[in-house]
Amino acid sequence: GQSLEQPSEVTAVEGAIVQINCTYQTSGFYGLSWYQQHDGGAPTFLSYNALDGLEETGRFSSFLSRSDSYGYLLLQELQMKDSASYFCAVRDNYGQNFVFGPGTRLSVLP
Amino acid sequence: NAGVTQTPKFQVLKTGQSMTLQCAQDMNHEYMSWYRQDPGMGLRLIHYSVGAGITDQGEVPNGYNVSRSTTEDFPLRLLSAAPSQTSVYFCASSMTGALFSGNTIYFGEGSWLTVV
């Protein structure tokens, strides 16, 4: 089956850069995705990597290394509104179900 | 631009009662699923469907039923509510997957269910 590991918590200050790591185990690979979830809200899509390398979307970037089964989400110029939980996700062997990591809670301090 | 719509947003049930959480999407997605999320926890898959008339079990299916009579709708039924089913439930939809396509899953706003 699939399994993903992420740090449970990360704390950083406004304006800083933070990296959230994700390691995964999966038999069939359909890319690595990242989702953001604010307290009381639904997860929303942030970024997706199908191939090795860096994908940039504004202040957020995501990186993938398929040979290492590893990816990370990079958040730059942190803002208070970035305080949320962040989940990495892969699809299962058949490209159907999304399997989510346990989530990393990011706290941004003033 | 509705996306995924689920109702109700909040519900309190007594132990043993049954209820249905409704979910509809207007993006013509083949794949739909239900997750539950417990406090401080990740998302656990309850049931999923890859098209009308096709459903299957996820990680935690016990106590829940689903059906998929149309592409748009995917209701989740709690058969006999138990306090252990107190949770936040998310309906989600996506295109079916392959590399470079269908790798975004869209969530409804969530349904907060309390069983007393």
Short mmCIF file of N, CA and C in Angstrom, two decimals, chain B:
data_model
loop_
_atom_site.label_atom_id
_atom_site.label_comp_id
_atom_site.label_asym_id
_atom_site.label_seq_id
_atom_site.Cartn_x
_atom_site.Cartn_y
_atom_site.Cartn_z
N ASN B 1 -20.31 28.87 -9.59
CA ASN B 1 -19.20 27.93 -9.58
C ASN B 1 -19.26 27.11 -8.30
N ALA B 2 -20.18 26.11 -8.24
CA ALA B 2 -20.47 25.45 -6.97
C ALA B 2 -19.36 24.48 -6.57
N GLY B 3 -18.84 23.66 -7.48
CA GLY B 3 -17.82 22.68 -7.11
C GLY B 3 -18.46 21.49 -6.42
N VAL B 4 -18.04 21.22 -5.18
CA VAL B 4 -18.57 20.12 -4.38
C VAL B 4 -19.42 20.70 -3.26
N THR B 5 -20.65 20.29 -3.21
CA THR B 5 -21.59 20.80 -2.21
C THR B 5 -22.05 19.66 -1.32
N GLN B 6 -21.90 19.82 -0.03
CA GLN B 6 -22.35 18.79 0.89
C GLN B 6 -23.24 19.40 1.96
N THR B 7 -24.24 18.64 2.36
CA THR B 7 -25.17 19.06 3.41
C THR B 7 -25.53 17.88 4.29
N PRO B 8 -25.88 18.11 5.57
CA PRO B 8 -25.86 19.41 6.24
C PRO B 8 -24.47 19.78 6.71
N LYS B 9 -24.29 21.00 7.15
CA LYS B 9 -23.00 21.44 7.66
C LYS B 9 -22.80 20.98 9.11
N PHE B 10 -23.87 20.98 9.87
CA PHE B 10 -23.81 20.54 11.27
C PHE B 10 -25.00 19.62 11.54
N GLN B 11 -24.76 18.58 12.34
CA GLN B 11 -25.83 17.67 12.70
C GLN B 11 -25.50 17.01 14.03
N VAL B 12 -26.52 16.92 14.88
CA VAL B 12 -26.39 16.17 16.13
C VAL B 12 -27.35 15.00 16.05
N LEU B 13 -26.83 13.81 16.30
CA LEU B 13 -27.64 12.59 16.25
C LEU B 13 -27.60 11.90 17.60
N LYS B 14 -28.66 11.15 17.86
CA LYS B 14 -28.64 10.28 19.03
C LYS B 14 -28.13 8.91 18.60
N THR B 15 -27.49 8.23 19.52
CA THR B 15 -27.00 6.88 19.25
C THR B 15 -28.13 6.01 18.71
N GLY B 16 -27.84 5.31 17.61
CA GLY B 16 -28.82 4.43 17.01
C GLY B 16 -29.61 5.06 15.87
N GLN B 17 -29.60 6.37 15.77
CA GLN B 17 -30.32 7.03 14.67
C GLN B 17 -29.56 6.83 13.36
N SER B 18 -30.28 6.97 12.27
CA SER B 18 -29.64 6.92 10.95
C SER B 18 -29.79 8.27 10.29
N MET B 19 -28.91 8.55 9.37
CA MET B 19 -29.02 9.78 8.61
C MET B 19 -28.20 9.66 7.33
N THR B 20 -28.44 10.59 6.42
CA THR B 20 -27.71 10.64 5.15
C THR B 20 -27.05 11.99 4.98
N LEU B 21 -25.76 11.95 4.69
CA LEU B 21 -25.03 13.16 4.30
C LEU B 21 -25.08 13.23 2.78
N GLN B 22 -25.52 14.38 2.29
CA GLN B 22 -25.65 14.54 0.85
C GLN B 22 -24.39 15.16 0.26
N CYS B 23 -24.06 14.76 -0.96
CA CYS B 23 -22.91 15.33 -1.66
C CYS B 23 -23.23 15.40 -3.14
N ALA B 24 -22.95 16.54 -3.74
CA ALA B 24 -23.15 16.72 -5.17
C ALA B 24 -21.99 17.52 -5.74
N GLN B 25 -21.60 17.16 -6.96
CA GLN B 25 -20.55 17.93 -7.65
C GLN B 25 -21.02 18.24 -9.07
N ASP B 26 -20.57 19.40 -9.56
CA ASP B 26 -21.01 19.84 -10.88
C ASP B 26 -19.85 19.93 -11.86
N MET B 27 -18.80 19.16 -11.62
CA MET B 27 -17.61 19.21 -12.47
C MET B 27 -17.49 17.99 -13.38
N ASN B 28 -18.51 17.15 -13.38
CA ASN B 28 -18.53 15.95 -14.21
C ASN B 28 -17.36 15.01 -13.89
N HIS B 29 -17.01 14.96 -12.60
CA HIS B 29 -15.91 14.09 -12.17
C HIS B 29 -16.38 12.66 -12.02
N GLU B 30 -15.55 11.74 -12.52
CA GLU B 30 -15.89 10.33 -12.36
C GLU B 30 -15.68 9.87 -10.92
N TYR B 31 -14.65 10.36 -10.29
CA TYR B 31 -14.24 9.88 -8.97
C TYR B 31 -14.86 10.73 -7.88
N MET B 32 -15.49 10.07 -6.91
CA MET B 32 -16.00 10.75 -5.72
C MET B 32 -15.68 9.90 -4.50
N SER B 33 -15.53 10.56 -3.37
CA SER B 33 -15.14 9.83 -2.17
C SER B 33 -15.63 10.55 -0.92
N TRP B 34 -15.66 9.81 0.17
CA TRP B 34 -15.97 10.36 1.49
C TRP B 34 -14.80 10.07 2.41
N TYR B 35 -14.40 11.11 3.15
CA TYR B 35 -13.36 10.99 4.17
C TYR B 35 -13.94 11.41 5.51
N ARG B 36 -13.35 10.89 6.56
CA ARG B 36 -13.61 11.44 7.88
C ARG B 36 -12.30 11.94 8.46
N GLN B 37 -12.42 13.00 9.25
CA GLN B 37 -11.23 13.59 9.85
C GLN B 37 -11.52 13.83 11.33
N ASP B 38 -10.77 13.17 12.17
CA ASP B 38 -10.92 13.32 13.61
C ASP B 38 -9.92 14.36 14.11
N PRO B 39 -10.19 14.97 15.25
CA PRO B 39 -9.36 16.08 15.72
C PRO B 39 -7.88 15.78 15.69
N GLY B 40 -7.12 16.66 15.04
CA GLY B 40 -5.67 16.51 14.97
C GLY B 40 -5.20 15.37 14.12
N MET B 41 -6.13 14.80 13.35
CA MET B 41 -5.78 13.62 12.55
C MET B 41 -5.84 13.95 11.07
N GLY B 42 -5.34 13.06 10.32
CA GLY B 42 -5.42 13.19 8.87
C GLY B 42 -6.76 12.73 8.34
N LEU B 43 -6.81 12.54 7.06
CA LEU B 43 -8.04 12.16 6.36
C LEU B 43 -8.07 10.66 6.12
N ARG B 44 -9.14 10.04 6.55
CA ARG B 44 -9.26 8.59 6.35
C ARG B 44 -10.42 8.31 5.39
N LEU B 45 -10.16 7.48 4.41
CA LEU B 45 -11.12 7.20 3.36
C LEU B 45 -12.18 6.22 3.84
N ILE B 46 -13.45 6.58 3.65
CA ILE B 46 -14.56 5.72 4.08
C ILE B 46 -15.02 4.85 2.91
N HIS B 47 -15.51 5.48 1.86
CA HIS B 47 -15.96 4.82 0.64
C HIS B 47 -15.59 5.69 -0.54
N TYR B 48 -15.54 5.07 -1.72
CA TYR B 48 -15.26 5.83 -2.91
C TYR B 48 -16.00 5.23 -4.10
N SER B 49 -16.03 6.02 -5.17
CA SER B 49 -16.71 5.59 -6.39
C SER B 49 -15.93 6.12 -7.59
N VAL B 50 -15.79 5.26 -8.60
CA VAL B 50 -15.09 5.70 -9.81
C VAL B 50 -16.05 5.92 -10.97
N GLY B 51 -17.34 5.89 -10.68
CA GLY B 51 -18.33 6.18 -11.70
C GLY B 51 -19.70 5.75 -11.24
N ALA B 52 -20.72 6.18 -11.96
CA ALA B 52 -22.10 5.83 -11.60
C ALA B 52 -22.26 4.32 -11.57
N GLY B 53 -22.86 3.83 -10.50
CA GLY B 53 -23.10 2.40 -10.34
C GLY B 53 -21.93 1.62 -9.76
N ILE B 54 -20.81 2.31 -9.47
CA ILE B 54 -19.61 1.63 -8.97
C ILE B 54 -19.19 2.25 -7.65
N THR B 55 -19.17 1.45 -6.59
CA THR B 55 -18.68 1.93 -5.31
C THR B 55 -17.77 0.88 -4.69
N ASP B 56 -16.94 1.31 -3.79
CA ASP B 56 -16.05 0.37 -3.12
C ASP B 56 -15.66 0.93 -1.75
N GLN B 57 -15.14 0.05 -0.91
CA GLN B 57 -14.79 0.42 0.45
C GLN B 57 -13.41 1.04 0.52
N GLY B 58 -13.28 1.97 1.45
CA GLY B 58 -11.98 2.53 1.74
C GLY B 58 -11.40 1.93 2.99
N GLU B 59 -10.70 2.76 3.74
CA GLU B 59 -9.98 2.31 4.93
C GLU B 59 -10.90 2.03 6.11
N VAL B 60 -11.96 2.84 6.27
CA VAL B 60 -12.83 2.73 7.45
C VAL B 60 -14.30 2.69 7.05
N PRO B 61 -14.77 1.62 6.39
CA PRO B 61 -16.13 1.59 5.84
C PRO B 61 -17.23 1.16 6.82
N ASN B 62 -16.85 0.55 7.94
CA ASN B 62 -17.86 -0.05 8.80
C ASN B 62 -18.81 1.00 9.38
N GLY B 63 -20.11 0.70 9.26
CA GLY B 63 -21.13 1.61 9.78
C GLY B 63 -21.64 2.61 8.77
N TYR B 64 -21.12 2.55 7.54
CA TYR B 64 -21.49 3.49 6.49
C TYR B 64 -21.86 2.75 5.21
N ASN B 65 -22.84 3.33 4.49
CA ASN B 65 -23.17 2.84 3.17
C ASN B 65 -23.14 3.99 2.17
N VAL B 66 -22.88 3.68 0.92
CA VAL B 66 -22.93 4.68 -0.13
C VAL B 66 -23.62 4.10 -1.35
N SER B 67 -24.03 4.98 -2.24
CA SER B 67 -24.56 4.59 -3.54
C SER B 67 -24.18 5.67 -4.54
N ARG B 68 -24.16 5.31 -5.81
CA ARG B 68 -23.81 6.30 -6.84
C ARG B 68 -24.73 6.04 -8.04
N SER B 69 -25.91 6.63 -7.97
CA SER B 69 -26.87 6.42 -9.05
C SER B 69 -26.65 7.38 -10.21
N THR B 70 -26.02 8.51 -9.94
CA THR B 70 -25.71 9.48 -10.98
C THR B 70 -24.26 9.91 -10.85
N THR B 71 -23.72 10.52 -11.88
CA THR B 71 -22.36 11.04 -11.80
C THR B 71 -22.24 12.14 -10.75
N GLU B 72 -23.32 12.92 -10.59
CA GLU B 72 -23.25 14.11 -9.75
C GLU B 72 -23.34 13.82 -8.25
N ASP B 73 -24.09 12.80 -7.84
CA ASP B 73 -24.44 12.63 -6.44
C ASP B 73 -23.79 11.41 -5.80
N PHE B 74 -23.39 11.57 -4.54
CA PHE B 74 -22.73 10.47 -3.83
C PHE B 74 -23.07 10.58 -2.34
N PRO B 75 -24.27 10.16 -1.94
CA PRO B 75 -24.66 10.28 -0.54
C PRO B 75 -24.00 9.23 0.35
N LEU B 76 -23.77 9.63 1.60
CA LEU B 76 -23.20 8.74 2.61
C LEU B 76 -24.25 8.50 3.69
N ARG B 77 -24.56 7.25 3.94
CA ARG B 77 -25.56 6.90 4.95
C ARG B 77 -24.91 6.30 6.17
N LEU B 78 -25.28 6.86 7.33
CA LEU B 78 -24.90 6.26 8.60
C LEU B 78 -26.06 5.38 9.02
N LEU B 79 -25.81 4.11 9.21
CA LEU B 79 -26.88 3.14 9.38
C LEU B 79 -27.46 3.17 10.80
N SER B 80 -26.61 3.21 11.79
CA SER B 80 -27.02 3.25 13.19
C SER B 80 -25.91 3.99 13.93
N ALA B 81 -26.11 5.29 14.12
CA ALA B 81 -25.02 6.15 14.58
C ALA B 81 -24.47 5.72 15.93
N ALA B 82 -23.16 5.83 16.06
CA ALA B 82 -22.46 5.52 17.31
C ALA B 82 -21.57 6.71 17.68
N PRO B 83 -21.31 6.90 18.97
CA PRO B 83 -20.44 8.02 19.38
C PRO B 83 -19.08 8.01 18.66
N SER B 84 -18.59 6.83 18.27
CA SER B 84 -17.30 6.75 17.57
C SER B 84 -17.36 7.37 16.17
N GLN B 85 -18.57 7.65 15.70
CA GLN B 85 -18.72 8.28 14.39
C GLN B 85 -18.78 9.80 14.47
N THR B 86 -18.62 10.33 15.66
CA THR B 86 -18.49 11.77 15.82
C THR B 86 -17.21 12.20 15.12
N SER B 87 -17.35 13.09 14.13
CA SER B 87 -16.21 13.43 13.30
C SER B 87 -16.62 14.55 12.34
N VAL B 88 -15.65 14.99 11.56
CA VAL B 88 -15.93 15.88 10.43
C VAL B 88 -15.84 15.04 9.17
N TYR B 89 -16.85 15.15 8.33
CA TYR B 89 -16.91 14.35 7.11
C TYR B 89 -16.73 15.26 5.89
N PHE B 90 -15.86 14.82 5.00
CA PHE B 90 -15.61 15.57 3.77
C PHE B 90 -15.95 14.70 2.58
N CYS B 91 -16.73 15.27 1.68
CA CYS B 91 -16.94 14.67 0.38
C CYS B 91 -15.93 15.29 -0.57
N ALA B 92 -15.46 14.52 -1.54
CA ALA B 92 -14.46 15.04 -2.46
C ALA B 92 -14.65 14.42 -3.83
N SER B 93 -14.18 15.13 -4.86
CA SER B 93 -14.27 14.58 -6.21
C SER B 93 -13.04 14.93 -7.01
N SER B 94 -12.80 14.14 -8.05
CA SER B 94 -11.64 14.35 -8.90
C SER B 94 -11.87 13.65 -10.23
N MET B 95 -11.10 14.04 -11.22
CA MET B 95 -11.03 13.22 -12.42
C MET B 95 -10.32 11.93 -12.03
N THR B 96 -10.55 10.84 -12.75
CA THR B 96 -9.81 9.63 -12.45
C THR B 96 -8.36 9.83 -12.87
N GLY B 97 -7.49 9.09 -12.24
CA GLY B 97 -6.10 9.48 -12.22
C GLY B 97 -5.22 8.87 -13.28
N ALA B 98 -4.22 9.60 -13.61
CA ALA B 98 -3.08 9.14 -14.40
C ALA B 98 -2.05 10.24 -14.24
N LEU B 99 -0.85 9.95 -14.55
CA LEU B 99 0.17 10.98 -14.41
C LEU B 99 -0.20 12.17 -15.30
N PHE B 100 -0.07 13.35 -14.75
CA PHE B 100 -0.36 14.62 -15.40
C PHE B 100 -1.84 14.96 -15.46
N SER B 101 -2.70 14.06 -15.08
CA SER B 101 -4.11 14.44 -15.12
C SER B 101 -4.79 13.97 -13.86
N GLY B 102 -5.85 14.66 -13.49
CA GLY B 102 -6.69 14.22 -12.40
C GLY B 102 -5.99 14.15 -11.06
N ASN B 103 -5.02 15.01 -10.85
CA ASN B 103 -4.31 14.93 -9.58
C ASN B 103 -4.68 16.04 -8.62
N THR B 104 -5.79 16.66 -8.88
CA THR B 104 -6.34 17.60 -7.91
C THR B 104 -7.65 17.04 -7.41
N ILE B 105 -7.79 16.96 -6.12
CA ILE B 105 -9.05 16.52 -5.53
C ILE B 105 -9.71 17.72 -4.87
N TYR B 106 -11.00 17.87 -5.12
CA TYR B 106 -11.76 19.02 -4.65
C TYR B 106 -12.67 18.57 -3.51
N PHE B 107 -12.62 19.31 -2.42
CA PHE B 107 -13.38 18.96 -1.23
C PHE B 107 -14.60 19.84 -1.05
N GLY B 108 -15.65 19.25 -0.50
CA GLY B 108 -16.76 20.03 0.02
C GLY B 108 -16.34 20.73 1.31
N GLU B 109 -17.23 21.55 1.85
CA GLU B 109 -16.89 22.37 3.01
C GLU B 109 -16.89 21.58 4.31
N GLY B 110 -17.38 20.37 4.29
CA GLY B 110 -17.35 19.55 5.49
C GLY B 110 -18.68 19.51 6.21
N SER B 111 -18.92 18.40 6.88
CA SER B 111 -20.12 18.23 7.72
C SER B 111 -19.66 17.80 9.11
N TRP B 112 -20.02 18.62 10.09
CA TRP B 112 -19.64 18.33 11.48
C TRP B 112 -20.74 17.50 12.12
N LEU B 113 -20.43 16.27 12.45
CA LEU B 113 -21.42 15.36 13.00
C LEU B 113 -21.06 15.00 14.43
N THR B 114 -22.04 15.16 15.32
CA THR B 114 -21.86 14.76 16.71
C THR B 114 -22.91 13.71 17.05
N VAL B 115 -22.46 12.59 17.60
CA VAL B 115 -23.37 11.53 18.01
C VAL B 115 -23.34 11.45 19.54
N VAL B 116 -24.51 11.63 20.14
CA VAL B 116 -24.58 11.64 21.61
C VAL B 116 -25.31 10.41 22.14
#
